[in-house]
mmCIF file of C-alpha atoms in Angstrom:
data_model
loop_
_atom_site.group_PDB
_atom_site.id
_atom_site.type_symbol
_atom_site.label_atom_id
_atom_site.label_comp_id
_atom_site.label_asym_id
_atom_site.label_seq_id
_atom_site.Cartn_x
_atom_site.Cartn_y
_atom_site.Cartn_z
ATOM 1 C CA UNK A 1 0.000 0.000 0.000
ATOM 2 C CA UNK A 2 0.719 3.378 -0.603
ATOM 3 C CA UNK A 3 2.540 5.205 2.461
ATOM 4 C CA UNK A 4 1.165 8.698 1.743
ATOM 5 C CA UNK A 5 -2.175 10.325 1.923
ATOM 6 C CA UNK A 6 -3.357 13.274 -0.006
ATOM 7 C CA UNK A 7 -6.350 15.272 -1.000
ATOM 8 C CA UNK A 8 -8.482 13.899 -3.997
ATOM 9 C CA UNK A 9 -8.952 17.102 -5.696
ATOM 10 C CA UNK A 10 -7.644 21.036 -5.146
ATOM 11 C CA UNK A 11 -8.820 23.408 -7.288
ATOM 12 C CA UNK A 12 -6.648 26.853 -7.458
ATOM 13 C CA UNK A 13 -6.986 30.154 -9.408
ATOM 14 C CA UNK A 14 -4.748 30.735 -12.309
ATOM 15 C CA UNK A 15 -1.565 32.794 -11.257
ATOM 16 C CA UNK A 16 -1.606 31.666 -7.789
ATOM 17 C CA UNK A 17 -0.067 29.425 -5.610
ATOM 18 C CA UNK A 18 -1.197 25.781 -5.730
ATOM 19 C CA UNK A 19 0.021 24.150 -2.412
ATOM 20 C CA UNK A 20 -0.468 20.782 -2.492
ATOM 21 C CA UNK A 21 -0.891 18.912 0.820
ATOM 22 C CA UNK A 22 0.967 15.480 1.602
ATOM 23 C CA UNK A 23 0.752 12.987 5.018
ATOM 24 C CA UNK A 24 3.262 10.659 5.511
ATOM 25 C CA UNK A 25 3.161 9.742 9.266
ATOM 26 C CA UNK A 26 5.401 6.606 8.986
ATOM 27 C CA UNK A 27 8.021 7.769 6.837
ATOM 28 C CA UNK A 28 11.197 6.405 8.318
ATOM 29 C CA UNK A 29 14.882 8.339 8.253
ATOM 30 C CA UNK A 30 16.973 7.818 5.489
ATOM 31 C CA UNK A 31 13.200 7.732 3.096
ATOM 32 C CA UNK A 32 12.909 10.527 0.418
ATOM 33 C CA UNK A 33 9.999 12.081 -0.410
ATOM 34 C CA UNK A 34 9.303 12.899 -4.177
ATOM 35 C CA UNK A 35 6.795 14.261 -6.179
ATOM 36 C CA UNK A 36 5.468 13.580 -9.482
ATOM 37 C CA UNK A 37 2.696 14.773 -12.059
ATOM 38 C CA UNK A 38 0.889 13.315 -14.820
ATOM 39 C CA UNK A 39 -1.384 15.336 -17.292
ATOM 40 C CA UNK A 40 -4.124 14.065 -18.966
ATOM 41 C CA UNK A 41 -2.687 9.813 -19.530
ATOM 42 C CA UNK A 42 1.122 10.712 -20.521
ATOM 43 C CA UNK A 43 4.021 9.030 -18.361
ATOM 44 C CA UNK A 44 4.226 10.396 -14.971
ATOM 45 C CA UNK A 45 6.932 13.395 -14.602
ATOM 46 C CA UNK A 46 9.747 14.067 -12.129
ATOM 47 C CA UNK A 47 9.042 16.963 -10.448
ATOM 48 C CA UNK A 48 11.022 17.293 -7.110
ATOM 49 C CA UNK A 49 12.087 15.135 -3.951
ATOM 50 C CA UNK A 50 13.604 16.262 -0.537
ATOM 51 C CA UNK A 51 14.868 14.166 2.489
ATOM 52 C CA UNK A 52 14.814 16.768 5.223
ATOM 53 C CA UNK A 53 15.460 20.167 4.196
ATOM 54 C CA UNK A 54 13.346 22.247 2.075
ATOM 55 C CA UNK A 55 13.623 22.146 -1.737
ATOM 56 C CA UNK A 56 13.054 24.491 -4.440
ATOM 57 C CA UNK A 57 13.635 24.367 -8.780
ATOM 58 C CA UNK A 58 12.842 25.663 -11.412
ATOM 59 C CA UNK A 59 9.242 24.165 -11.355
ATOM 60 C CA UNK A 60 8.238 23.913 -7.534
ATOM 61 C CA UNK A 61 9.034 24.262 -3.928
ATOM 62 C CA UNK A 62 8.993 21.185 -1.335
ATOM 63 C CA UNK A 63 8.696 22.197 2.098
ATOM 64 C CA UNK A 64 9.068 19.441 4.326
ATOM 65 C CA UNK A 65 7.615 19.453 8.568
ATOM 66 C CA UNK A 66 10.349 19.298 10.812
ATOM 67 C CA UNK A 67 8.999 16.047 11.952
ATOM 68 C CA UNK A 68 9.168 14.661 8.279
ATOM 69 C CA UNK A 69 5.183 13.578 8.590
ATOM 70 C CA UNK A 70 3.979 15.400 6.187
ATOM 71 C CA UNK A 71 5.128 18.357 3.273
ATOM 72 C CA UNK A 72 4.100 20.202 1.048
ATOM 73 C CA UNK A 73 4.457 20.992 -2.685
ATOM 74 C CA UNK A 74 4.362 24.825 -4.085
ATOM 75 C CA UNK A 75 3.636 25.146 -7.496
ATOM 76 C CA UNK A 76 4.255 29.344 -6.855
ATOM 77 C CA UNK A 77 2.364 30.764 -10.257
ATOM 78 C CA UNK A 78 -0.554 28.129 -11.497
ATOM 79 C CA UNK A 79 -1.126 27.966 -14.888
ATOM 80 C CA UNK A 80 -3.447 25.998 -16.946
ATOM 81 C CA UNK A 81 -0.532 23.669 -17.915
ATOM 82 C CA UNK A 82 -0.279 22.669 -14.454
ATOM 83 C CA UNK A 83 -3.965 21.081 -14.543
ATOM 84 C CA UNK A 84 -2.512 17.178 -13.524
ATOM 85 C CA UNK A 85 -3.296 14.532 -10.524
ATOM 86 C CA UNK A 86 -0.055 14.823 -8.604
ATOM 87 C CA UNK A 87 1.561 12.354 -6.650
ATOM 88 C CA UNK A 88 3.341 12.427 -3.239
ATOM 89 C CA UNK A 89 5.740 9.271 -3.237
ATOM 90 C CA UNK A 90 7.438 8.004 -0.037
ATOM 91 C CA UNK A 91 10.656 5.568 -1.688
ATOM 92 C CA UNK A 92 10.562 2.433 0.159
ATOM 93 C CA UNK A 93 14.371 2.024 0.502
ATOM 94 C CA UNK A 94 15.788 -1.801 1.522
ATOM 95 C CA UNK A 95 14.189 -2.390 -2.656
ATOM 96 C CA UNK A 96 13.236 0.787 -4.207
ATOM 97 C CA UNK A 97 9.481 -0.318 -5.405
ATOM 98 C CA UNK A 98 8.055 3.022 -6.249
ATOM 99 C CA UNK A 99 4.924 2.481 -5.097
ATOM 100 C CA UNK A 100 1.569 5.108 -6.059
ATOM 101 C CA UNK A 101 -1.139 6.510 -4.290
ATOM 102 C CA UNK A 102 -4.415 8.024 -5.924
ATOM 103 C CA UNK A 103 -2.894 11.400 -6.135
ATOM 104 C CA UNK A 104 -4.438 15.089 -6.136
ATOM 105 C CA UNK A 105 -6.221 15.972 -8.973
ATOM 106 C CA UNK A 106 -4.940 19.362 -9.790
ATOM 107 C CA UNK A 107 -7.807 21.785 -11.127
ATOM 108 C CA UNK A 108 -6.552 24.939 -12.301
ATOM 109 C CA UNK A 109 -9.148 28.027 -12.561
ATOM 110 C CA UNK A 110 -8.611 30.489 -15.350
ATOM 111 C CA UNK B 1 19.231 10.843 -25.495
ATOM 112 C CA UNK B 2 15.982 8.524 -26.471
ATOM 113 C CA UNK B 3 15.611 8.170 -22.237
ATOM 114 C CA UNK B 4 12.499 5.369 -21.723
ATOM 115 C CA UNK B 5 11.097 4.213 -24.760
ATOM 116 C CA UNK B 6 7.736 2.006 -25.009
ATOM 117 C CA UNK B 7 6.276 -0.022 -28.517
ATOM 118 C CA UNK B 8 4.048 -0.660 -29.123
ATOM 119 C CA UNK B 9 2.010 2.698 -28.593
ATOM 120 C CA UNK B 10 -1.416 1.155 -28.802
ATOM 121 C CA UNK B 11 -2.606 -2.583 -29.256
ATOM 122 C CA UNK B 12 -5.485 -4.792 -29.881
ATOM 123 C CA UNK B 13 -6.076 -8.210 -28.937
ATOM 124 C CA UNK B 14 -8.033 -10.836 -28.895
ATOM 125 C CA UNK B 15 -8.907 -12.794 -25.592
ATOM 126 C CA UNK B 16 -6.483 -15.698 -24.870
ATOM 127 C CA UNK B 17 -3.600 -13.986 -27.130
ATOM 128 C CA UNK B 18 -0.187 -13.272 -26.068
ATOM 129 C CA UNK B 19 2.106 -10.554 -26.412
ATOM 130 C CA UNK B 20 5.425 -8.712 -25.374
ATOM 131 C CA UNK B 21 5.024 -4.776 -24.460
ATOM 132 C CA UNK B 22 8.942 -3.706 -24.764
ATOM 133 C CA UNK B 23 10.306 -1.567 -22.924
ATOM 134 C CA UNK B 24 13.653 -0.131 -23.497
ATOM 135 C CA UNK B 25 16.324 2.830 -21.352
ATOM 136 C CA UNK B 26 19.350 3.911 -22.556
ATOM 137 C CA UNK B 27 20.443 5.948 -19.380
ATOM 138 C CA UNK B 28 22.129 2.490 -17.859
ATOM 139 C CA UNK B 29 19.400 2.153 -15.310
ATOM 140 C CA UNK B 30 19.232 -0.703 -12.535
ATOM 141 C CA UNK B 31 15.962 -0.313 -11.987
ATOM 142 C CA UNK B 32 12.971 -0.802 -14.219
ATOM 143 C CA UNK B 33 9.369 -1.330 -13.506
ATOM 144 C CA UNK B 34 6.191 -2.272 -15.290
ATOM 145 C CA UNK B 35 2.934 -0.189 -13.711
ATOM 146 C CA UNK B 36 -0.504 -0.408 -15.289
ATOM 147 C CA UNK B 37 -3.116 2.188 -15.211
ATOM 148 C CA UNK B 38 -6.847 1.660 -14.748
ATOM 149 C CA UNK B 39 -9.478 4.284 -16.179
ATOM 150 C CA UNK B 40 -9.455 7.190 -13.715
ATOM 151 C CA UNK B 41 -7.014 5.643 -11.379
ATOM 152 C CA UNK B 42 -3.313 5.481 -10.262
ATOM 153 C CA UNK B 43 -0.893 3.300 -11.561
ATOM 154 C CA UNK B 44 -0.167 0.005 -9.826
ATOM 155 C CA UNK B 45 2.962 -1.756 -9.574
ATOM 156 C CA UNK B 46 3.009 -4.994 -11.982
ATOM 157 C CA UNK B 47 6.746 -6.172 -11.598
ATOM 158 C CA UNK B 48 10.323 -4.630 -11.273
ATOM 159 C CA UNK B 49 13.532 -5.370 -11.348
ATOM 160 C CA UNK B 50 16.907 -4.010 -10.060
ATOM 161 C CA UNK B 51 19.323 -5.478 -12.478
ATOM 162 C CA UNK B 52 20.143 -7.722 -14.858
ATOM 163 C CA UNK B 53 18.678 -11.120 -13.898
ATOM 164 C CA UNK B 54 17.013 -9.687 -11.466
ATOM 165 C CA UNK B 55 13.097 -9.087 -10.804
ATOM 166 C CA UNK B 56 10.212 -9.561 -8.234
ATOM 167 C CA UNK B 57 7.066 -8.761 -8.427
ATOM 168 C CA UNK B 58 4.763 -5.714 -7.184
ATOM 169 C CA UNK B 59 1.298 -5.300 -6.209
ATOM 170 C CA UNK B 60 -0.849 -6.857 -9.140
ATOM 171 C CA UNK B 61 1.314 -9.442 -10.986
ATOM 172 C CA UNK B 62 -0.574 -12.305 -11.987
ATOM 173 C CA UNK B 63 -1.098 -12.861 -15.255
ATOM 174 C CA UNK B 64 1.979 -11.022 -16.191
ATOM 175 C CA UNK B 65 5.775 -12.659 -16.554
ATOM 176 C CA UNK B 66 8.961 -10.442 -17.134
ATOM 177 C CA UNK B 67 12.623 -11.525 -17.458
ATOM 178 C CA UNK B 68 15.989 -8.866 -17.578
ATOM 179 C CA UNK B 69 18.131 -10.276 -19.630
ATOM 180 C CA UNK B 70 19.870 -6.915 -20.261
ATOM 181 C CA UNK B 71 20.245 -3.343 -18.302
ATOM 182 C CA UNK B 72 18.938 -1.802 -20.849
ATOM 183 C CA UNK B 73 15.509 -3.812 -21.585
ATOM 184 C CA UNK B 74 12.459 -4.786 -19.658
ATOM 185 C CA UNK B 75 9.772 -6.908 -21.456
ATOM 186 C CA UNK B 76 6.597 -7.202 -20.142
ATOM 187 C CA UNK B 77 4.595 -10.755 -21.493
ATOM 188 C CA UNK B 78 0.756 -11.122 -21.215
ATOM 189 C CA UNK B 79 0.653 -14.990 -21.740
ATOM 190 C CA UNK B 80 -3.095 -15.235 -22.140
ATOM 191 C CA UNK B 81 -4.945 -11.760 -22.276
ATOM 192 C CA UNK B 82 -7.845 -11.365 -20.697
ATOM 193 C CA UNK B 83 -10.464 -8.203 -20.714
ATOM 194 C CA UNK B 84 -9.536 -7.419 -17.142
ATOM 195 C CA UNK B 85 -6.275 -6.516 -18.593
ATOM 196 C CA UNK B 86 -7.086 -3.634 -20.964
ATOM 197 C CA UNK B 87 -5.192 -1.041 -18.934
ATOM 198 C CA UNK B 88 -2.503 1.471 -20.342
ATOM 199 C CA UNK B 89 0.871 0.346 -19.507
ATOM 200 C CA UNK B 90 3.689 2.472 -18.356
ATOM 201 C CA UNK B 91 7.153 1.748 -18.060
ATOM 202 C CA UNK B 92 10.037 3.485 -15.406
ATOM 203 C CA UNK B 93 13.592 3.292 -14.995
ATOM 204 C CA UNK B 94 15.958 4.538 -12.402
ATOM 205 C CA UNK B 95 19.676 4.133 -10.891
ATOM 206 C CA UNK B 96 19.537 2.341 -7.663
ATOM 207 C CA UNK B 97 19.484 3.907 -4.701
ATOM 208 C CA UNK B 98 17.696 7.111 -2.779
ATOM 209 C CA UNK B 99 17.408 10.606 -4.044
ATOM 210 C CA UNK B 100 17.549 9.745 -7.908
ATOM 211 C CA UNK B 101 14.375 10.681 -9.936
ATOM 212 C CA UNK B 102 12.544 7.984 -11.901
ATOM 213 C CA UNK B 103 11.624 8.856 -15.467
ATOM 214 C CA UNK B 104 8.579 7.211 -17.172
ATOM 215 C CA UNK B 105 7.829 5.973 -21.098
ATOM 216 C CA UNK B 106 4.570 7.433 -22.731
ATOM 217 C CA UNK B 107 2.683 4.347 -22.445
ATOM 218 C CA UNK B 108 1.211 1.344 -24.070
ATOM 219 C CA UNK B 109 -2.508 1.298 -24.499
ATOM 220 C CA UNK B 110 -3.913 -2.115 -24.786
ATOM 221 C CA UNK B 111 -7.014 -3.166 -25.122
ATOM 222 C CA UNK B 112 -8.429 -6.699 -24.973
ATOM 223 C CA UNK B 113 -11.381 -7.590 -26.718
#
């Protein structure tokens, strides 16, 4: 099973900040967190992971509790491109099965 | 730099057929998986492997069989399809270990009729 939990659907005005909530209450201490998006049925994309420190690139922030139970992803200026179900992944690590959850399905409001 | 690349795009078969979806990395990944995806849902684990002779299976394997011959390929056999199994297919590959970002093929669409 899937070791993350996150919102079904967010909906977020174009232009804005999309933050995108993840739990992951029994993450253990050497697990990443990553996150991934997938618009409309193309292969899932890379966007960003983190381990314990907050992240930031060219497409998103990560912002990770201080506890590592749960983060959050900041997509900082919406568009309509960034309409997708995105997907908080914790990596399993003694066999690094990447293993999916339902996702957030990403509405973006013009 | 062709990174994960899936044939065939779409497919049609007939109940009880086989077939081989191939999957194929040139980045020298150890790690490649096989994940289906259901209609309005998220993709499940089918098999992976993390090297050459190598693989174990995920959360839905049955009625699937893969083998790693190679690094760089990762077929995925249907040995009799069955309607259940009319999914789109995605491959992944990765190097081993934490912190390393998993890229993703654009699919295989299959449909069994």
């Amino acid at each position: 099973d899937a070791k993350t939990t996150q919102p079904p659907s967010m909906d977020c005005a174009e232009g804005r900040a999309a933050n995108l909530p993840c739990n992951h209450s029994t993450i253990s201490g050497n697990e990443y967190v990553y996150w991934y998006r997938q618009i409309h049925s193309q292969g899932p994309q890379y966007i960003i992971h983190g381990l314990k420190n907050n992240e930031t690139n060219e497409m998103a922030s990560l912002i990770i509790t201080e506890d590592r139970k749960s983060s959050t992803l900041i997509l900082p200026h919406a568009t309509l491109r960034d309409t997708a179900v995105y997907y908080c992944i914790v990596r399993v690590n003694r066999d690094d099965k990447i293993i999916f959850g339902k996702g957030t399905r990403l509405h973006i409001l013009p | 730099n062709a990174g994960v690349t899936q044939t065939p795009k779409f497919q049609v078969l007939k109940t009880g057929q086989s077939m081989t979806l191939q999957c194929a990395q040139d980045m020298n990944h150890e790690y490649m998986s096989w994940y289906r995806q259901d209609p309005g849902m998220g993709l499940r684990l089918i098999h992976y492997s993390v090297g050459a002779g190598i693989t174990d299976q995920g959360e839905v394997p049955n009625g699937y069989n893969v083998s790693r011959s190679t690094t760089e390929d990762f077929p995925l056999r249907l040995l009799s399809a069955a309607p259940s199994q009319t999914s789109v297919y995605f491959c992944a590959s990765t190097r081993m270990g934490l912190g390393t970002e998993a890229f993703f093929g654009q699919g295989t669409r299959l449909t069994v009729v």
